[in-house]
Short mmCIF file of C-alpha atoms in Angstrom, two decimals:
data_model
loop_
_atom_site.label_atom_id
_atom_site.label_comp_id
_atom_site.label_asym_id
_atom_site.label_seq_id
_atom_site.Cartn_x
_atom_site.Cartn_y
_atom_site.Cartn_z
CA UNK A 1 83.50 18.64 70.02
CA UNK A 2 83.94 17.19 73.58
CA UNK A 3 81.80 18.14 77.00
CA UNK A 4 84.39 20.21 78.77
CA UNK A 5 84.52 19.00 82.63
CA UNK A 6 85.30 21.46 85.39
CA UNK A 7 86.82 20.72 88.77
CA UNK A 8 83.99 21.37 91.35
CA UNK A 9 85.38 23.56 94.15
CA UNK A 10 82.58 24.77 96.55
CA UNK A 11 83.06 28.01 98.54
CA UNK A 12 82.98 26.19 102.27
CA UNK A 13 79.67 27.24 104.09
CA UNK A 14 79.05 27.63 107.78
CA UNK A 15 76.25 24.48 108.20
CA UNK A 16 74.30 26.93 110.95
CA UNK A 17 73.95 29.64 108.18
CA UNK A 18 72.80 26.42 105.96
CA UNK A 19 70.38 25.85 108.86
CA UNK A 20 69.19 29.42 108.82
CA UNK A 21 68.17 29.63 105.31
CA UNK A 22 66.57 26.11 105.21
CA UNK A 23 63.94 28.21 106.74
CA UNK A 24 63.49 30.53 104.71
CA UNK A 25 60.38 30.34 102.05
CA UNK A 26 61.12 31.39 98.71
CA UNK A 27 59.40 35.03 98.78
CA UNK A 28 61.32 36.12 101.91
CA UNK A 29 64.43 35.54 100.10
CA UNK A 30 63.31 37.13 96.98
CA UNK A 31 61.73 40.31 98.95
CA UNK A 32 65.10 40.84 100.51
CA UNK A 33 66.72 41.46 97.08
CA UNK A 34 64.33 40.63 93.83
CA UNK A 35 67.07 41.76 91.21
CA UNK A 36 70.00 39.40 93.00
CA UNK A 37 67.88 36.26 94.03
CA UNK A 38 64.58 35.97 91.89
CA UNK A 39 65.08 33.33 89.60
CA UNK A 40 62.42 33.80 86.48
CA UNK A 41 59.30 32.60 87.91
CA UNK A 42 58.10 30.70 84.46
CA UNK A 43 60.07 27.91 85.53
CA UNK A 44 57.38 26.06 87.72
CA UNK A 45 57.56 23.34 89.77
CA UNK A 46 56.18 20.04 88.26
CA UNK A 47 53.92 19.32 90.96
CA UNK A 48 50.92 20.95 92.35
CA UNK A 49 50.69 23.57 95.05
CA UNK A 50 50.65 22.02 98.14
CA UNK A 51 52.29 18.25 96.90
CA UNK A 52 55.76 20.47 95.85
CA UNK A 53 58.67 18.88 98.02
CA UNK A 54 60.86 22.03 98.64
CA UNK A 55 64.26 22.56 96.94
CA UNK A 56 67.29 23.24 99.07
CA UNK A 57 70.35 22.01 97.63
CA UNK A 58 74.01 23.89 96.26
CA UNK A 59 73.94 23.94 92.56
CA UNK A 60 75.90 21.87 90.13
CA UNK A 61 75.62 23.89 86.77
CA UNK A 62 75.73 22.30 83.34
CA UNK A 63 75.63 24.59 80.33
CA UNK A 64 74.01 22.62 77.21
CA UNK A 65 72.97 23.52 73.55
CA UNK A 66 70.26 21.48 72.28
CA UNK A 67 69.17 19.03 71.22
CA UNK A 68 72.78 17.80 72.78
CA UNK A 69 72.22 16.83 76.27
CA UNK A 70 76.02 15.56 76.98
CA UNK A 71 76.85 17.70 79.59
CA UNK A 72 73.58 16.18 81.76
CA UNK A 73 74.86 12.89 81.32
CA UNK A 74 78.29 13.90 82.50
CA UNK A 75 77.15 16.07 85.02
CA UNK A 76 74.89 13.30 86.86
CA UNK A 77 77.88 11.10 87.19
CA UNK A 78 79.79 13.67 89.32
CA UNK A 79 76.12 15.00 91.39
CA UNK A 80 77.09 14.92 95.32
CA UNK A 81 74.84 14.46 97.93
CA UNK A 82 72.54 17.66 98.83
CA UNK A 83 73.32 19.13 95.07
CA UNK A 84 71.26 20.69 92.69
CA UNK A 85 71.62 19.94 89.16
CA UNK A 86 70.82 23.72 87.20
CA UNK A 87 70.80 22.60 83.38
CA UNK A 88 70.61 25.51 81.62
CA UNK A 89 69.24 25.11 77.79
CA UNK A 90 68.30 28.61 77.06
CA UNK A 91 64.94 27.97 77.69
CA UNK A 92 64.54 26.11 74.46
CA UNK A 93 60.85 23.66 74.48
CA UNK A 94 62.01 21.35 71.28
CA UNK A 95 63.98 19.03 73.53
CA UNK A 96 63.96 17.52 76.74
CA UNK A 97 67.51 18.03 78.55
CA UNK A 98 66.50 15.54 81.16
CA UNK A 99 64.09 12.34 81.91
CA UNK A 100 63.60 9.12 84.25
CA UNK A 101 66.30 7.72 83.32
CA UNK A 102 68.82 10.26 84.63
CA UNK A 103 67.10 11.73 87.25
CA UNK A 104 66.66 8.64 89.12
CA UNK A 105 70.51 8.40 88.61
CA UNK A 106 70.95 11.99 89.89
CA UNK A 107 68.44 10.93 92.84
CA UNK A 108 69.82 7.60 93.72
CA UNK A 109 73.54 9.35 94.12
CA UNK A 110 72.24 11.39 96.74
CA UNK A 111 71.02 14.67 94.90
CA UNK A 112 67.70 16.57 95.91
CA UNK A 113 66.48 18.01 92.52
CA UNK A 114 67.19 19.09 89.01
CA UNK A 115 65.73 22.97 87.56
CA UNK A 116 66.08 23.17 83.99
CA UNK A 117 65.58 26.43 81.77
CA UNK A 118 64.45 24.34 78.87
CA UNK A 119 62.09 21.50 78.84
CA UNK A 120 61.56 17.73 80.57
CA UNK A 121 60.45 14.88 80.40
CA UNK A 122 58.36 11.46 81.73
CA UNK A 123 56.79 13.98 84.34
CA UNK A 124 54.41 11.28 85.52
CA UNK A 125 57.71 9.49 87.26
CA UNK A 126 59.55 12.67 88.32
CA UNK A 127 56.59 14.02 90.04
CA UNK A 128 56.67 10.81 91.93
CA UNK A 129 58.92 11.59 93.73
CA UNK A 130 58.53 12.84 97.69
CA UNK A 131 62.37 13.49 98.32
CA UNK A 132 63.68 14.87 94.72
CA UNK A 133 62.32 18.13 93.29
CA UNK A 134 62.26 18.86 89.49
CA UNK A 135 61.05 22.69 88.07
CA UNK A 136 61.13 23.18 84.30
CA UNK A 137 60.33 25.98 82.00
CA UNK A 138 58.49 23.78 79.62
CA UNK A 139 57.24 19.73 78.92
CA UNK A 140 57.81 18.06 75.63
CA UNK A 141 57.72 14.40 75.06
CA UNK A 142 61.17 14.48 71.89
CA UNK A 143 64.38 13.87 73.55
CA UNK A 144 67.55 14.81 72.91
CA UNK A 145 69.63 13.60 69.34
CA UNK A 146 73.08 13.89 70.95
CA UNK A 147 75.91 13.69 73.73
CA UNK A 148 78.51 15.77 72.74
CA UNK A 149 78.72 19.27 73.55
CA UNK A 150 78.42 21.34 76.94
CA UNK A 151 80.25 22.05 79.96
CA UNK A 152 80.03 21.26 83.45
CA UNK A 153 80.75 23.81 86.97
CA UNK A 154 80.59 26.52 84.29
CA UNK A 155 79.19 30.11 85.39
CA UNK A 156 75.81 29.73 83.25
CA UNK A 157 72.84 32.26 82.51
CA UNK A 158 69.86 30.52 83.82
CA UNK A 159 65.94 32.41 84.48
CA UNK A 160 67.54 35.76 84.23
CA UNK A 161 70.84 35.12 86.54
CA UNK A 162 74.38 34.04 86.69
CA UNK A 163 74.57 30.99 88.52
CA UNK A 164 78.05 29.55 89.08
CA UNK A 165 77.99 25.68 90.94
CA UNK A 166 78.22 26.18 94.58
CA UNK A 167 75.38 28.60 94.57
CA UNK A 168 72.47 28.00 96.90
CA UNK A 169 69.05 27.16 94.99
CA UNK A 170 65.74 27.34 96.87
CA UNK A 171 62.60 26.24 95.43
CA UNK A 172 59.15 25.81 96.79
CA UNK A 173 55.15 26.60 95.56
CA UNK A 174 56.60 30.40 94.73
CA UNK A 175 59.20 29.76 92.54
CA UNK A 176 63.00 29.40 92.77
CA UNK A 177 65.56 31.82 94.22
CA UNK A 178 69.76 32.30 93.83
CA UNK A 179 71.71 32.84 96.37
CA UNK A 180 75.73 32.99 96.23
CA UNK A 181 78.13 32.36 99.32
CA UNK A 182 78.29 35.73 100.12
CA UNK A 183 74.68 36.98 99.82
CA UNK A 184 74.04 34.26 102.21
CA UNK A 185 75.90 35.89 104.99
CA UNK A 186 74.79 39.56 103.75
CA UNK A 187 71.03 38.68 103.56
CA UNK A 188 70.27 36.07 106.35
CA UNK A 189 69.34 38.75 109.47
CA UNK A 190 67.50 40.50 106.99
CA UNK A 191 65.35 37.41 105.56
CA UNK A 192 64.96 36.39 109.42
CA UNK A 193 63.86 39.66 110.15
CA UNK A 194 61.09 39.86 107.53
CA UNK A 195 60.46 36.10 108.34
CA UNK A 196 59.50 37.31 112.34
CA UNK A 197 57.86 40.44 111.25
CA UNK A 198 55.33 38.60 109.01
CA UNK A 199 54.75 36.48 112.00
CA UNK A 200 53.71 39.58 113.78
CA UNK A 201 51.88 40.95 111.09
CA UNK A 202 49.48 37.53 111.00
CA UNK A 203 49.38 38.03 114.79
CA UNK A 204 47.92 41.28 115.06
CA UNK A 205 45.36 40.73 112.19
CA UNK A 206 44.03 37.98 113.94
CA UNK A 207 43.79 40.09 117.04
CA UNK A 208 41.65 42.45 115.19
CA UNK A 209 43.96 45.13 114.87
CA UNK A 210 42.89 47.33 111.77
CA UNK A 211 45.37 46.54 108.63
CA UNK A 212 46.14 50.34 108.67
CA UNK A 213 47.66 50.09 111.84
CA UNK A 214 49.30 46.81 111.42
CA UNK A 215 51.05 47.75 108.32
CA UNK A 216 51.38 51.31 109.42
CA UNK A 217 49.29 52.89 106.10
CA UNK A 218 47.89 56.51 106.71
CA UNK A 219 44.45 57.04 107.17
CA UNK A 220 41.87 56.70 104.33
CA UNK A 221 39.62 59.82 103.52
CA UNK A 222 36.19 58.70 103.88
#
């Protein structure tokens, strides 16, 4: 069996509306539409709170079957600048899908980060990293026994979605989220909207307006 290779064809994407959501956090996005863009939140980001570099790439999906990793190595020959490698493993901890080795290829060719619904390796190097962001269901130090099965650009199931390359993957302290070509022009005024109106919620608490009024709750009984 042979790592099947699809053509990459990215839906074209206005780079304003890019612009837009690269300031969006990650629970803005997800509040706007938890069932369409939450991705599962047990895949964590490798570094702590705070030290996280945030995710914002297009997704370049690779569908593997452990302990085969093929369709990584494949895959990080053929990574573009800005993408996202989304290895999807089904969430299996026995092997690491990915490493060092071919992350720093995947970096070094111009992409931003790798998410994996399986498991990872050499943290101590990825997290190292200020300008490449790596979030992984699980660690494990046993790599992979093969390089012979998997596809590449296939639609795969990944943290409880379909994610088909092209995709939009953001990723900060919260968690990851999924957006496709078109929920990016559906959802943007909305996440913007809930983006300002936080803003004006943190504006009026620190005014000392009471959170009743602020969030407009009914009155307790007392």
């Amino acid at each position: 069996m042979t790592v099947k290779i699809n053509p990459t064809q990215h839906h074209p994407i206005n780079p304003e509306l890019l612009e837009r959501w690269r300031r969006i956090p990650v629970a803005v996005a997800v509040d706007i539409d938890p069932a369409s863009c939450q991705i599962d939140p047990a895949i964590r980001p490798l570094r702590s709170a705070g030290e996280q570099p945030r995710l914002f790439g297009r997704a370049l999906t690779v569908q593997c079957e452990p302990p085969d990793f093929g369709a990584v190595l494949y895959a990080s020959d053929i990574v573009g600048s800005g993408d996202v490698l989304v290895i999807a493993a089904a969430g299996s901890s026995e092997t690491a899908m990915i490493g060092e080795i071919v992350s720093g290829h995947i970096r070094r060719r111009g992409g931003v980060g790798v998410v994996c619904d399986g498991a990872v390796r050499d943290i101590s190097e990825l997290t190292g990293w200020d300008d490449f962001s790596v979030y992984s269901r699980s660690i494990t130090p046993r790599g992979p026994v093969s390089a012979e099965k998997g596809a590449v650009n296939v639609p795969v199931q990944f943290g409880g979605l379909e994610i088909r390359s092209g995709d939009l993957i953001l990723g900060d302290d919260d968690g990851l989220a999924r957006l496709t070509p078109g929920m990016m022009e559906e959802f943007v005024q909305a996440a913007e909207a809930k983006l300002n109106l936080e803003s004006e919620w943190v504006e009026r608490l620190v005014k000392g307006q009471p959170v009743e009024e602020v969030f407009g709750l009914e009155k307790p009984v007392r």
